[in-house]
Amino acid sequence: MSVIALDIGGTKIAGAFFEPDGSMSRYCKRLLEHRSGDRVGDLAVEVIREVLSALPAGVEAEGIGVCIPGIVYSKTERVWAPNIPGWDNYPLADHIRKGLPELSAPIHIESDRSCHILGEVWKGAARGCDNAVFMAVGTGIGVGILIDGKLLHGQSDIIGAAGWMALHPPYLSDYDACGCFESYASGHGLGVQARKILQEDAAYNGPMRHKKIEEISAYDVFEHYPSGDSVAVAVLGRAIEFWGMASANLVSLLNPQKVIWGGGIFGPALPFIDDIYREALRWAQPISIRQTQFVASQVEEAGLLGAAYLVIRNKS
């Protein structure tokens, strides 16, 4: 079946048309440009219309799949997206239906972490897997979970909020905003930890000392790591420990075939996957971890792919 997929992020909406074999066409992307609430919903409708208008005569979409950066409440079809103002309980599916009354195709919406694991199952590193975990490490950290061929959601669809994993006592007030794991090992967290060291280590006189401390980010940490910069080495060394512990916990609990690493940080952190696996070996259930592969994401536009495959899976 042929479907339209949308990938809604905190800064853009991408849309495309997918054939049943996974080939993508009619790709388009629009920036949010500080839109909020219904204006973002309107932009989603515009992107769908743009994809539809580019289809050949007689070709129809049999479904619409949507990937959103947050939580999809399955009982109400409403969504929560923390990076989009006004989307704390937003009726996205209804808004799309009202904006496209001529379109009778079903609409399926999932969180970005669930769409990412579906994209990997369809065309990426999890092909042939019934049990796999997608560790999405970007500004925050989320996990898409496929067990026994089924996406896991939890009682209120909040499953996969891995940034809140408790990995390091005692509890600190720093964890209030985003959780323990995310405070050390997300893109945001890497910058926070580097700034902390710079504030505490007066003797450090490396390249990060010559930049305004409030501007230090994960980019600086990765840029200066190859030269052996002490701040970068300390921050990424601790992040590897946290990535290893967190994935060890997931392996022990879920017994996946693969842990797939993706998101904006993996990326520059791809060379550390073997180090992360070695750290996980120390913590995880020993049989399960030796049966699990740690691999990098193999697809671009995983959110779009997963949104398209979401429709196909629901149809079949």
Tab-separated table of C-alpha atoms in Angstrom:
chain	number	residue	atom	x	y	z
A	1	MET	CA	0.000	0.000	0.000
A	2	SER	CA	1.114	3.579	-0.690
A	3	VAL	CA	1.181	6.030	2.192
A	4	ILE	CA	2.047	9.584	3.164
A	5	ALA	CA	4.375	10.046	6.130
A	6	LEU	CA	5.035	13.136	8.231
A	7	ASP	CA	7.935	13.664	10.613
A	8	ILE	CA	7.147	16.590	12.925
A	9	GLY	CA	10.124	17.886	14.902
A	10	GLY	CA	10.757	20.820	17.160
A	11	THR	CA	11.934	22.986	14.241
A	12	LYS	CA	10.500	21.464	11.048
A	13	ILE	CA	7.947	19.205	9.414
A	14	ALA	CA	9.077	16.788	6.709
A	15	GLY	CA	6.680	14.865	4.498
A	16	ALA	CA	7.002	12.242	1.778
A	17	PHE	CA	5.167	9.592	-0.214
A	18	PHE	CA	6.174	5.952	0.276
A	19	GLU	CA	5.617	2.953	-1.935
A	20	PRO	CA	5.093	-0.506	-0.372
A	21	ASP	CA	8.751	-1.406	-1.059
A	22	GLY	CA	9.907	1.565	1.049
A	23	SER	CA	10.956	3.818	-1.815
A	24	MET	CA	10.394	7.481	-0.986
A	25	SER	CA	9.333	10.288	-3.318
A	26	ARG	CA	7.694	13.739	-3.263
A	27	TYR	CA	9.789	14.728	-0.238
A	28	CYS	CA	9.233	18.192	1.162
A	29	LYS	CA	10.242	20.058	4.308
A	30	ARG	CA	8.887	23.195	5.965
A	31	LEU	CA	10.327	25.071	8.945
A	32	LEU	CA	8.109	25.789	11.948
A	33	GLU	CA	9.584	29.298	12.310
A	34	HIS	CA	8.287	29.788	15.862
A	35	ARG	CA	4.762	28.624	15.072
A	36	SER	CA	2.693	27.197	17.904
A	37	GLY	CA	-0.651	25.471	18.496
A	38	ASP	CA	-2.981	25.358	15.510
A	39	ARG	CA	-0.442	27.100	13.288
A	40	VAL	CA	1.764	24.008	13.509
A	41	GLY	CA	-1.302	21.845	12.844
A	42	ASP	CA	-2.067	23.995	9.791
A	43	LEU	CA	1.501	23.562	8.561
A	44	ALA	CA	1.142	19.765	8.869
A	45	VAL	CA	-1.966	19.958	6.679
A	46	GLU	CA	-0.079	22.125	4.158
A	47	VAL	CA	2.751	19.588	3.931
A	48	ILE	CA	0.286	16.746	3.333
A	49	ARG	CA	-1.410	18.816	0.615
A	50	GLU	CA	1.959	19.532	-0.979
A	51	VAL	CA	2.804	15.818	-1.117
A	52	LEU	CA	-0.668	14.977	-2.471
A	53	SER	CA	-0.427	17.633	-5.176
A	54	ALA	CA	2.783	16.091	-6.494
A	55	LEU	CA	1.318	12.604	-6.935
A	56	PRO	CA	0.624	11.337	-10.459
A	57	ALA	CA	-2.996	11.236	-11.602
A	58	GLY	CA	-4.818	8.215	-10.250
A	59	VAL	CA	-2.342	7.563	-7.404
A	60	GLU	CA	-3.898	7.787	-3.945
A	61	ALA	CA	-2.565	7.539	-0.405
A	62	GLU	CA	-4.119	4.682	1.545
A	63	GLY	CA	-3.052	6.047	4.907
A	64	ILE	CA	-1.169	8.811	6.709
A	65	GLY	CA	1.505	8.099	9.292
A	66	VAL	CA	2.741	10.839	11.616
A	67	CYS	CA	5.833	10.896	13.830
A	68	ILE	CA	5.730	13.468	16.650
A	69	PRO	CA	8.415	14.580	19.149
A	70	GLY	CA	6.645	13.574	22.337
A	71	ILE	CA	3.775	11.426	23.549
A	72	VAL	CA	0.726	10.186	21.659
A	73	TYR	CA	-2.240	9.438	23.893
A	74	SER	CA	-3.701	6.401	22.145
A	75	LYS	CA	-7.133	6.633	23.779
A	76	THR	CA	-7.773	10.226	22.613
A	77	GLU	CA	-5.404	10.620	19.613
A	78	ARG	CA	-4.148	13.801	21.281
A	79	VAL	CA	-0.444	14.573	21.523
A	80	TRP	CA	2.016	16.196	23.894
A	81	ALA	CA	5.118	17.721	22.314
A	82	PRO	CA	7.221	19.740	24.783
A	83	ASN	CA	9.137	21.601	22.077
A	84	ILE	CA	5.982	22.870	20.352
A	85	PRO	CA	4.108	25.535	22.347
A	86	GLY	CA	0.410	24.768	22.647
A	87	TRP	CA	0.824	21.048	22.060
A	88	ASP	CA	0.384	19.826	25.625
A	89	ASN	CA	-2.882	17.994	24.816
A	90	TYR	CA	-3.304	18.811	21.158
A	91	PRO	CA	-5.954	17.128	18.931
A	92	LEU	CA	-3.604	16.570	15.993
A	93	ALA	CA	-5.544	13.806	14.244
A	94	ASP	CA	-8.790	15.808	14.386
A	95	HIS	CA	-7.034	18.895	13.081
A	96	ILE	CA	-5.653	16.996	10.088
A	97	ARG	CA	-9.060	15.466	9.336
A	98	LYS	CA	-10.758	18.865	9.470
A	99	GLY	CA	-8.080	20.402	7.265
A	100	LEU	CA	-8.366	17.618	4.692
A	101	PRO	CA	-12.072	16.713	4.620
A	102	GLU	CA	-11.728	15.162	1.172
A	103	LEU	CA	-9.197	12.626	2.458
A	104	SER	CA	-10.721	9.432	3.869
A	105	ALA	CA	-7.428	7.633	4.525
A	106	PRO	CA	-6.812	6.572	8.143
A	107	ILE	CA	-4.351	8.553	10.260
A	108	HIS	CA	-1.867	6.815	12.563
A	109	ILE	CA	0.324	8.787	14.967
A	110	GLU	CA	3.275	7.558	17.049
A	111	SER	CA	6.075	9.035	19.136
A	112	ASP	CA	9.406	9.705	17.454
A	113	ARG	CA	11.156	6.979	19.458
A	114	SER	CA	8.584	4.375	18.366
A	115	CYS	CA	8.792	5.546	14.749
A	116	HIS	CA	12.575	5.310	14.856
A	117	ILE	CA	12.553	1.665	15.905
A	118	LEU	CA	9.907	0.923	13.242
A	119	GLY	CA	12.065	2.596	10.595
A	120	GLU	CA	14.991	0.395	11.616
A	121	VAL	CA	12.780	-2.717	11.555
A	122	TRP	CA	11.544	-1.922	8.060
A	123	LYS	CA	14.724	-0.775	6.321
A	124	GLY	CA	17.522	-0.481	8.845
A	125	ALA	CA	19.578	-2.211	11.501
A	126	ALA	CA	16.636	-4.122	13.034
A	127	ARG	CA	15.475	-5.893	9.880
A	128	GLY	CA	14.477	-9.427	10.826
A	129	CYS	CA	14.290	-8.572	14.533
A	130	ASP	CA	11.256	-9.102	16.761
A	131	ASN	CA	13.086	-7.745	19.805
A	132	ALA	CA	15.084	-4.532	19.490
A	133	VAL	CA	15.672	-1.249	21.271
A	134	PHE	CA	16.387	2.114	19.630
A	135	MET	CA	18.377	4.431	21.896
A	136	ALA	CA	17.754	7.951	20.591
A	137	VAL	CA	20.311	10.362	22.049
A	138	GLY	CA	19.880	13.965	20.995
A	139	THR	CA	19.032	17.034	23.039
A	140	GLY	CA	17.232	14.519	25.283
A	141	ILE	CA	17.154	10.721	25.471
A	142	GLY	CA	14.295	8.407	24.526
A	143	VAL	CA	13.983	4.703	23.784
A	144	GLY	CA	11.805	2.968	21.215
A	145	ILE	CA	11.036	-0.611	22.283
A	146	LEU	CA	9.922	-3.530	20.111
A	147	ILE	CA	9.357	-6.759	22.049
A	148	ASP	CA	7.949	-9.973	20.533
A	149	GLY	CA	7.157	-7.976	17.395
A	150	LYS	CA	5.039	-5.415	19.257
A	151	LEU	CA	5.673	-1.773	20.096
A	152	LEU	CA	5.449	-1.180	23.827
A	153	HIS	CA	3.471	1.835	25.075
A	154	GLY	CA	2.632	1.492	28.769
A	155	GLN	CA	-0.571	2.418	30.580
A	156	SER	CA	-0.491	6.079	29.495
A	157	ASP	CA	1.804	5.862	26.457
A	158	ILE	CA	4.830	7.362	28.231
A	159	ILE	CA	7.069	4.315	27.850
A	160	GLY	CA	10.637	4.960	26.726
A	161	ALA	CA	11.371	8.116	28.756
A	162	ALA	CA	14.874	6.791	29.354
A	163	GLY	CA	16.339	10.161	30.289
A	164	TRP	CA	14.770	9.606	33.710
A	165	MET	CA	16.625	6.369	34.390
A	166	ALA	CA	18.167	6.537	37.878
A	167	LEU	CA	21.834	5.614	37.486
A	168	HIS	CA	23.793	7.625	40.045
A	169	PRO	CA	22.875	8.305	43.686
A	170	PRO	CA	22.348	10.491	45.599
A	171	TYR	CA	19.509	12.404	44.014
A	172	LEU	CA	20.490	15.926	42.915
A	173	SER	CA	18.233	18.880	42.196
A	174	ASP	CA	19.889	18.965	38.735
A	175	TYR	CA	17.769	15.923	37.883
A	176	ASP	CA	14.451	17.733	38.483
A	177	ALA	CA	14.144	19.037	34.924
A	178	CYS	CA	15.136	16.030	32.820
A	179	GLY	CA	16.260	13.096	34.971
A	180	CYS	CA	19.578	11.572	35.990
A	181	PHE	CA	20.651	9.805	32.757
A	182	GLU	CA	19.819	12.779	30.559
A	183	SER	CA	21.705	15.167	32.858
A	184	TYR	CA	24.972	13.380	32.060
A	185	ALA	CA	24.628	11.759	28.659
A	186	SER	CA	22.243	13.719	26.397
A	187	GLY	CA	23.377	16.442	24.033
A	188	HIS	CA	22.172	19.021	26.533
A	189	GLY	CA	23.735	17.113	29.416
A	190	LEU	CA	27.187	16.931	27.809
A	191	GLY	CA	27.243	20.723	27.615
A	192	VAL	CA	26.052	21.060	31.214
A	193	GLN	CA	28.752	18.708	32.523
A	194	ALA	CA	31.495	20.515	30.591
A	195	ARG	CA	30.392	23.861	31.991
A	196	LYS	CA	30.397	22.438	35.527
A	197	ILE	CA	33.992	21.245	35.198
A	198	LEU	CA	35.081	24.601	33.785
A	199	GLN	CA	33.506	26.376	36.752
A	200	GLU	CA	35.131	24.038	39.269
A	201	ASP	CA	38.610	23.587	37.728
A	202	ALA	CA	40.417	26.926	37.871
A	203	ALA	CA	43.654	25.321	36.656
A	204	TYR	CA	42.200	24.258	33.299
A	205	ASN	CA	43.530	26.451	30.469
A	206	GLY	CA	42.520	24.458	27.404
A	207	PRO	CA	40.617	25.713	24.363
A	208	MET	CA	37.215	25.709	26.073
A	209	ARG	CA	38.516	28.276	28.579
A	210	HIS	CA	38.729	30.803	25.755
A	211	LYS	CA	35.010	30.641	24.958
A	212	LYS	CA	32.152	32.160	26.945
A	213	ILE	CA	31.172	29.485	29.420
A	214	GLU	CA	27.447	29.831	28.673
A	215	GLU	CA	28.197	28.999	25.015
A	216	ILE	CA	29.964	25.695	25.734
A	217	SER	CA	27.994	22.793	24.251
A	218	ALA	CA	28.277	19.153	23.234
A	219	TYR	CA	29.786	20.399	19.964
A	220	ASP	CA	32.828	21.724	21.854
A	221	VAL	CA	33.179	18.478	23.803
A	222	PHE	CA	33.337	16.383	20.633
A	223	GLU	CA	35.528	18.910	18.809
A	224	HIS	CA	38.249	18.863	21.453
A	225	TYR	CA	38.102	15.196	22.490
A	226	PRO	CA	40.528	13.926	19.778
A	227	SER	CA	43.294	16.222	21.071
A	228	GLY	CA	42.974	14.785	24.584
A	229	ASP	CA	41.405	17.874	26.130
A	230	SER	CA	40.896	17.019	29.809
A	231	VAL	CA	37.359	18.427	30.038
A	232	ALA	CA	36.190	16.623	26.896
A	233	VAL	CA	37.816	13.355	28.008
A	234	ALA	CA	36.180	13.568	31.436
A	235	VAL	CA	32.723	14.419	30.083
A	236	LEU	CA	32.685	11.744	27.400
A	237	GLY	CA	34.297	9.158	29.677
A	238	ARG	CA	31.446	9.576	32.137
A	239	ALA	CA	28.871	9.609	29.317
A	240	ILE	CA	30.207	6.258	28.055
A	241	GLU	CA	29.728	4.846	31.567
A	242	PHE	CA	26.150	6.111	31.667
A	243	TRP	CA	25.337	4.908	28.145
A	244	GLY	CA	26.772	1.519	29.115
A	245	MET	CA	24.851	1.259	32.392
A	246	ALA	CA	21.562	2.370	30.842
A	247	SER	CA	21.816	-0.046	27.930
A	248	ALA	CA	22.848	-2.842	30.319
A	249	ASN	CA	19.648	-2.263	32.285
A	250	LEU	CA	17.581	-2.399	29.110
A	251	VAL	CA	19.293	-5.591	27.973
A	252	SER	CA	18.755	-7.250	31.359
A	253	LEU	CA	15.081	-6.265	31.447
A	254	LEU	CA	14.101	-6.773	27.814
A	255	ASN	CA	16.534	-9.324	26.310
A	256	PRO	CA	16.697	-7.637	22.856
A	257	GLN	CA	18.523	-8.916	19.812
A	258	LYS	CA	19.945	-5.471	19.124
A	259	VAL	CA	20.436	-2.091	20.764
A	260	ILE	CA	20.487	0.495	17.987
A	261	TRP	CA	22.145	3.856	18.644
A	262	GLY	CA	20.853	6.942	16.861
A	263	GLY	CA	19.867	10.563	17.266
A	264	GLY	CA	21.960	13.687	16.838
A	265	ILE	CA	24.722	12.603	19.259
A	266	PHE	CA	25.272	9.314	17.367
A	267	GLY	CA	26.630	11.136	14.996
A	268	PRO	CA	29.841	12.109	16.584
A	269	ALA	CA	29.578	9.425	19.298
A	270	LEU	CA	29.469	6.487	16.852
A	271	PRO	CA	33.154	5.619	17.475
A	272	PHE	CA	32.269	4.914	21.135
A	273	ILE	CA	29.739	2.119	20.510
A	274	ASP	CA	32.307	-0.626	21.163
A	275	ASP	CA	33.371	1.139	24.390
A	276	ILE	CA	29.722	1.374	25.434
A	277	TYR	CA	29.261	-2.333	24.819
A	278	ARG	CA	32.316	-3.165	26.928
A	279	GLU	CA	30.894	-1.049	29.748
A	280	ALA	CA	27.500	-2.746	29.401
A	281	LEU	CA	29.198	-6.161	29.653
A	282	ARG	CA	30.209	-5.274	33.203
A	283	TRP	CA	26.633	-4.555	34.329
A	284	ALA	CA	24.172	-6.577	32.285
A	285	GLN	CA	22.744	-10.082	32.668
A	286	PRO	CA	25.726	-12.064	31.318
A	287	ILE	CA	23.929	-14.398	28.924
A	288	SER	CA	21.604	-11.753	27.519
A	289	ILE	CA	24.307	-9.147	26.868
A	290	ARG	CA	26.432	-11.634	24.935
A	291	GLN	CA	23.460	-12.382	22.707
A	292	THR	CA	22.851	-8.677	22.025
A	293	GLN	CA	24.465	-6.603	19.287
A	294	PHE	CA	25.134	-2.888	19.758
A	295	VAL	CA	24.903	-1.231	16.328
A	296	ALA	CA	24.499	2.183	14.739
A	297	SER	CA	21.319	3.323	13.043
A	298	GLN	CA	21.371	2.419	9.365
A	299	VAL	CA	18.710	4.720	7.967
A	300	GLU	CA	18.320	8.401	7.344
A	301	GLU	CA	14.877	9.905	7.850
A	302	ALA	CA	14.066	7.124	10.330
A	303	GLY	CA	11.078	9.102	11.618
A	304	LEU	CA	9.532	9.309	8.159
A	305	LEU	CA	10.257	5.661	7.394
A	306	GLY	CA	8.782	4.586	10.711
A	307	ALA	CA	5.672	6.704	10.231
A	308	ALA	CA	5.098	5.109	6.841
A	309	TYR	CA	5.687	1.601	8.172
A	310	LEU	CA	3.315	2.326	11.049
A	311	VAL	CA	0.463	2.604	8.528
A	312	ILE	CA	1.522	-0.546	6.708
A	313	ARG	CA	1.771	-2.553	9.944
A	314	ASN	CA	-1.646	-1.382	11.103
A	315	LYS	CA	-3.188	-2.251	7.734
A	316	SER	CA	-1.684	-5.737	7.700
